[in-house]
Short mmCIF file of C-alpha atoms in Angstrom, two decimals:
data_model
loop_
_atom_site.label_atom_id
_atom_site.label_comp_id
_atom_site.label_asym_id
_atom_site.label_seq_id
_atom_site.Cartn_x
_atom_site.Cartn_y
_atom_site.Cartn_z
CA LEU A 1 91.94 83.15 98.26
CA ILE A 2 88.84 81.20 99.32
CA GLY A 3 85.34 82.66 99.49
CA TYR A 4 81.75 81.47 99.49
CA TYR A 5 78.13 82.60 99.25
CA PRO A 6 76.25 82.04 102.55
CA SER A 7 72.99 80.10 102.45
CA ASN A 8 71.50 82.50 105.00
CA GLU A 9 70.67 85.61 102.97
CA ALA A 10 69.00 87.52 105.83
CA ARG A 11 70.37 91.05 106.13
CA ASP A 12 69.82 91.30 109.87
CA GLY A 13 73.11 92.93 110.86
CA LYS A 14 73.95 90.07 113.26
CA PHE A 15 77.48 88.74 113.51
CA ARG A 16 78.07 85.32 111.94
CA SER A 17 81.01 83.15 112.95
CA ILE A 18 83.30 81.40 110.48
CA GLU A 19 85.31 78.30 111.31
CA LEU A 20 87.76 76.90 108.78
CA ARG A 21 89.29 73.45 109.28
CA VAL A 22 91.84 71.53 107.20
CA SER A 23 92.68 67.84 107.21
CA ARG A 24 96.43 68.22 106.66
CA PRO A 25 98.34 68.07 109.98
CA GLY A 26 100.77 70.78 111.04
CA VAL A 27 99.14 73.55 108.99
CA SER A 28 98.37 77.04 110.31
CA VAL A 29 95.15 78.55 109.01
CA ARG A 30 94.66 82.29 108.70
CA ALA A 31 91.06 83.31 108.15
CA ARG A 32 88.49 85.79 109.30
CA ARG A 33 86.64 84.78 112.43
CA GLY A 34 83.35 86.02 111.04
CA TYR A 35 81.49 88.84 109.37
CA THR A 36 78.45 91.06 109.79
CA PRO A 37 76.03 91.23 106.84
CA GLY A 38 74.52 94.54 105.84
CA VAL A 39 71.09 95.48 107.06
CA ALA A 40 68.08 96.21 104.91
CA ALA A 41 67.43 99.56 106.53
CA ALA A 42 69.96 102.27 107.21
CA ALA A 43 71.73 101.87 110.52
CA PRO A 44 74.55 103.71 112.30
CA VAL A 45 77.96 102.56 111.09
CA GLU A 46 80.83 102.34 113.53
CA ALA A 47 83.55 104.74 112.46
CA PRO A 48 87.00 103.25 111.89
CA PRO A 49 89.75 104.18 114.34
CA PRO A 50 91.19 107.65 113.60
CA ALA A 51 94.58 106.29 112.48
CA ALA A 52 93.00 103.95 109.94
CA ALA A 53 90.63 106.63 108.66
CA GLU A 54 93.55 109.02 108.25
CA ALA A 55 95.51 106.44 106.25
CA ALA A 56 92.72 106.18 103.66
CA ALA A 57 91.78 109.87 103.63
CA GLY A 58 93.24 112.26 101.10
CA VAL A 59 94.93 109.64 98.92
CA SER A 60 94.54 109.34 95.17
CA ALA A 61 91.85 107.13 93.67
CA GLU A 62 94.50 104.72 92.34
CA LEU A 63 96.08 104.32 95.77
CA ARG A 64 92.69 103.85 97.45
CA ARG A 65 91.76 101.08 94.99
CA ALA A 66 95.07 99.35 95.64
CA LEU A 67 94.49 99.51 99.41
CA GLU A 68 90.96 98.13 99.10
CA SER A 69 91.97 95.20 96.88
CA ALA A 70 91.63 91.77 98.49
CA LEU A 71 94.68 90.61 96.50
CA PRO A 72 98.13 92.14 95.97
CA VAL A 73 98.16 94.57 93.04
CA PRO A 74 100.89 94.36 90.36
CA GLY A 75 102.25 97.54 88.85
CA LEU A 76 104.59 99.40 91.17
CA THR A 77 106.70 96.53 92.54
CA LEU A 78 106.78 96.52 96.36
CA ARG A 79 108.25 94.35 99.10
CA GLY A 80 107.07 94.82 102.66
CA MET A 81 107.83 93.54 106.14
CA ALA A 82 106.73 94.36 109.69
CA ALA A 83 108.54 93.84 113.00
CA PRO A 84 106.68 94.31 116.32
CA PHE A 85 108.62 95.85 119.20
CA LYS A 86 107.58 96.52 122.78
CA GLY A 87 105.72 99.82 122.83
CA THR A 88 104.00 101.69 125.61
CA ALA A 89 100.97 100.74 127.71
CA ASP A 90 98.94 97.97 126.05
CA LYS A 91 100.11 98.39 122.44
CA ALA A 92 103.17 97.30 120.53
CA SER A 93 105.22 99.56 118.29
CA VAL A 94 105.20 97.86 114.88
CA LEU A 95 107.92 98.92 112.46
CA VAL A 96 106.76 98.75 108.82
CA ILE A 97 109.38 98.74 106.07
CA VAL A 98 108.42 99.10 102.39
CA GLN A 99 110.94 98.74 99.56
CA ALA A 100 109.85 100.02 96.13
CA SER A 101 111.57 98.96 92.92
CA GLY A 102 113.56 101.79 91.36
CA ARG A 103 112.88 100.45 87.87
CA ASP A 104 109.20 101.35 88.30
CA LEU A 105 109.80 104.98 89.32
CA LEU A 106 109.64 107.64 86.61
CA PHE A 107 111.82 110.67 87.36
CA THR A 108 111.31 113.86 85.33
CA PRO A 109 114.26 116.17 84.50
CA LYS A 110 113.61 119.66 85.88
CA GLY A 111 116.09 122.48 86.42
CA GLY A 112 119.14 120.25 86.34
CA ARG A 113 117.60 117.74 88.79
CA PHE A 114 115.40 114.67 88.51
CA GLU A 115 112.11 114.81 90.41
CA ASP A 116 109.48 112.27 91.41
CA THR A 117 106.86 111.89 94.15
CA VAL A 118 105.63 108.68 95.76
CA GLU A 119 102.50 108.49 97.88
CA TRP A 120 102.11 105.39 100.01
CA ALA A 121 99.92 104.09 102.81
CA VAL A 122 99.53 101.08 105.10
CA VAL A 123 96.37 99.84 106.84
CA ALA A 124 96.23 97.08 109.49
CA LEU A 125 93.12 94.86 109.31
CA ASP A 126 92.19 92.59 112.22
CA GLY A 127 90.73 89.09 111.96
CA PHE A 128 87.28 90.53 111.28
CA GLY A 129 88.55 92.68 108.41
CA ARG A 130 88.22 95.88 110.43
CA PRO A 131 90.93 98.58 110.18
CA GLN A 132 92.76 99.06 113.47
CA GLY A 133 95.51 101.45 112.48
CA GLY A 134 97.29 102.96 109.56
CA ALA A 135 99.61 105.63 108.22
CA ARG A 136 100.20 107.46 104.98
CA ALA A 137 102.85 109.76 103.54
CA THR A 138 103.76 111.60 100.37
CA VAL A 139 107.49 111.70 99.70
CA SER A 140 109.06 114.15 97.23
CA MET A 141 112.42 113.15 95.78
CA PRO A 142 114.33 115.91 93.95
CA LEU A 143 117.59 114.12 93.12
CA SER A 144 120.80 114.68 91.24
CA GLN A 145 121.40 112.52 88.17
CA ARG A 146 123.80 110.34 90.14
CA SER A 147 121.28 109.81 92.96
CA ALA A 148 118.46 109.10 90.50
CA GLU A 149 120.61 106.45 88.81
CA ALA A 150 121.34 104.90 92.23
CA VAL A 151 117.63 104.75 93.05
CA ALA A 152 116.97 103.08 89.70
CA ARG A 153 119.43 100.32 90.70
CA THR A 154 118.56 99.85 94.38
CA GLY A 155 115.03 101.20 94.77
CA VAL A 156 113.92 103.24 97.76
CA VAL A 157 112.85 102.30 101.31
CA PHE A 158 109.99 103.88 103.26
CA GLN A 159 109.60 103.40 107.00
CA THR A 160 106.82 104.07 109.51
CA ARG A 161 105.48 102.75 112.82
CA LEU A 162 102.00 101.63 113.87
CA ASP A 163 100.71 101.27 117.44
CA LEU A 164 98.77 97.98 117.47
CA ALA A 165 97.20 95.89 120.23
CA PRO A 166 98.20 92.21 120.50
CA GLY A 167 96.56 90.03 117.85
CA SER A 168 96.64 88.85 114.24
CA TYR A 169 96.59 91.35 111.40
CA GLN A 170 96.84 91.65 107.66
CA LEU A 171 98.84 94.67 106.58
CA ARG A 172 97.83 96.14 103.26
CA ILE A 173 100.63 98.28 101.89
CA ALA A 174 100.11 100.31 98.74
CA ALA A 175 102.08 102.97 96.86
CA ARG A 176 101.65 105.11 93.77
CA ASP A 177 104.40 106.66 91.67
CA GLY A 178 103.61 110.26 90.80
CA GLY A 179 105.72 110.29 87.64
CA SER A 180 104.04 107.33 85.93
CA GLY A 181 100.77 107.16 87.89
CA VAL A 182 101.32 103.42 88.40
CA ALA A 183 100.20 101.93 91.74
CA GLY A 184 100.88 98.61 93.43
CA ALA A 185 100.07 96.82 96.67
CA VAL A 186 101.50 94.02 98.79
CA HIS A 187 99.99 92.21 101.81
CA CYS A 188 101.79 90.98 104.94
CA ASP A 189 100.51 88.72 107.71
CA LEU A 190 101.47 89.94 111.17
CA GLU A 191 101.29 88.45 114.67
CA VAL A 192 101.66 91.02 117.46
CA PRO A 193 102.55 89.34 120.78
CA ASP A 194 101.40 90.61 124.15
CA PHE A 195 104.77 91.85 125.39
CA ALA A 196 103.28 92.99 128.71
CA LYS A 197 102.08 89.51 129.73
CA LEU A 198 104.88 87.27 128.46
CA PRO A 199 107.65 86.46 130.98
CA ILE A 200 110.21 86.73 128.18
CA ALA A 201 109.65 87.76 124.58
CA LEU A 202 111.55 88.52 121.38
CA SER A 203 110.70 91.39 119.09
CA GLY A 204 110.67 91.16 115.32
CA VAL A 205 114.03 90.97 113.55
CA VAL A 206 115.24 93.74 111.24
CA LEU A 207 118.07 93.18 108.74
CA SER A 208 120.50 95.44 106.98
CA ALA A 209 123.77 94.89 105.10
CA GLU A 210 126.84 96.86 104.11
CA GLY A 211 126.15 96.31 100.42
CA ALA A 212 122.43 95.66 100.15
CA GLY A 213 121.70 98.36 102.73
CA GLN A 214 122.95 101.17 100.47
CA VAL A 215 119.35 102.06 99.61
CA PRO A 216 118.05 105.62 99.98
CA SER A 217 115.41 106.10 102.69
CA PRO A 218 113.90 109.62 102.66
CA GLN A 219 112.30 109.39 106.13
CA PRO A 220 114.36 106.94 108.25
CA ASP A 221 113.21 105.61 111.60
CA GLU A 222 115.04 107.46 114.38
CA ALA A 223 115.55 104.38 116.58
CA LEU A 224 116.93 102.28 113.73
CA LYS A 225 119.39 105.03 112.78
CA LYS A 226 121.10 104.48 116.16
CA TRP A 227 121.32 100.71 115.77
CA LEU A 228 121.91 99.94 112.10
CA PRO A 229 124.94 100.93 110.00
CA ALA A 230 122.79 101.14 106.83
CA THR A 231 119.18 101.19 105.65
CA PRO A 232 116.92 98.32 106.79
CA VAL A 233 115.88 96.14 103.87
CA THR A 234 113.06 93.73 103.09
CA GLN A 235 115.11 91.35 100.95
CA ARG A 236 116.34 88.05 102.34
CA GLN A 237 118.87 87.10 99.68
CA PHE A 238 122.34 88.68 99.82
CA ALA A 239 125.70 88.45 98.11
CA SER A 240 128.06 85.93 99.71
CA ASP A 241 130.64 88.65 100.45
CA ASP A 242 128.17 91.06 102.08
CA THR A 243 128.14 91.73 105.83
CA LEU A 244 124.73 91.52 107.52
CA THR A 245 123.49 93.22 110.66
CA ALA A 246 120.41 91.96 112.50
CA ILE A 247 118.72 93.70 115.42
CA ALA A 248 116.10 92.49 117.85
CA GLU A 249 114.97 93.28 121.40
CA VAL A 250 114.61 90.70 124.17
#
């Protein structure tokens, strides 16, 4: 993470461009294209898009801090991935998959079952650091002892979709375990192609497996249920005797 203090300290509210160059050949640089400094006097502030505002509204203080962190947050171990698919009109339908470690979830015995709740959210930031979309959910998991033991081994997968315009984004994904109160966050870089303008294009690739895909997913994606024999996963290392399934749209 690279940052700096600008020599121009004027708080005039005017946009300032940033250009980052590297001397090593063949390197891709991901950086903000600029920023707008605060103004000395109060001025109207542009409201974030409704989807992004909704993602940050109504969440716990721990989850909000994890979402706002400029770096991934250790605690609740998360793995995330995003796959853009052709959507409608001028936006792509981006599938977001989050896999939480079952070892970090604290289930509480209650009435012969084991209960836990996970709240999670994702926000998409553009190259200027502005939120352009987001989603949030609170998932209750009342499980039998056998199911709770399976979750402890495999974890749990959460799925959602974001409608995003073509461009470069950073996805900030955060989750908080209700049983322990522990939160964590992971960041993903995402390139959304302009499917409407390309003569031929390939969507993102989603993977599942007969063995590794036996992960509970409380709110599965309806389209993926038709295509995949098991739960989509974020991992990219599998047992040598497992059978993988990959899906993509051309």
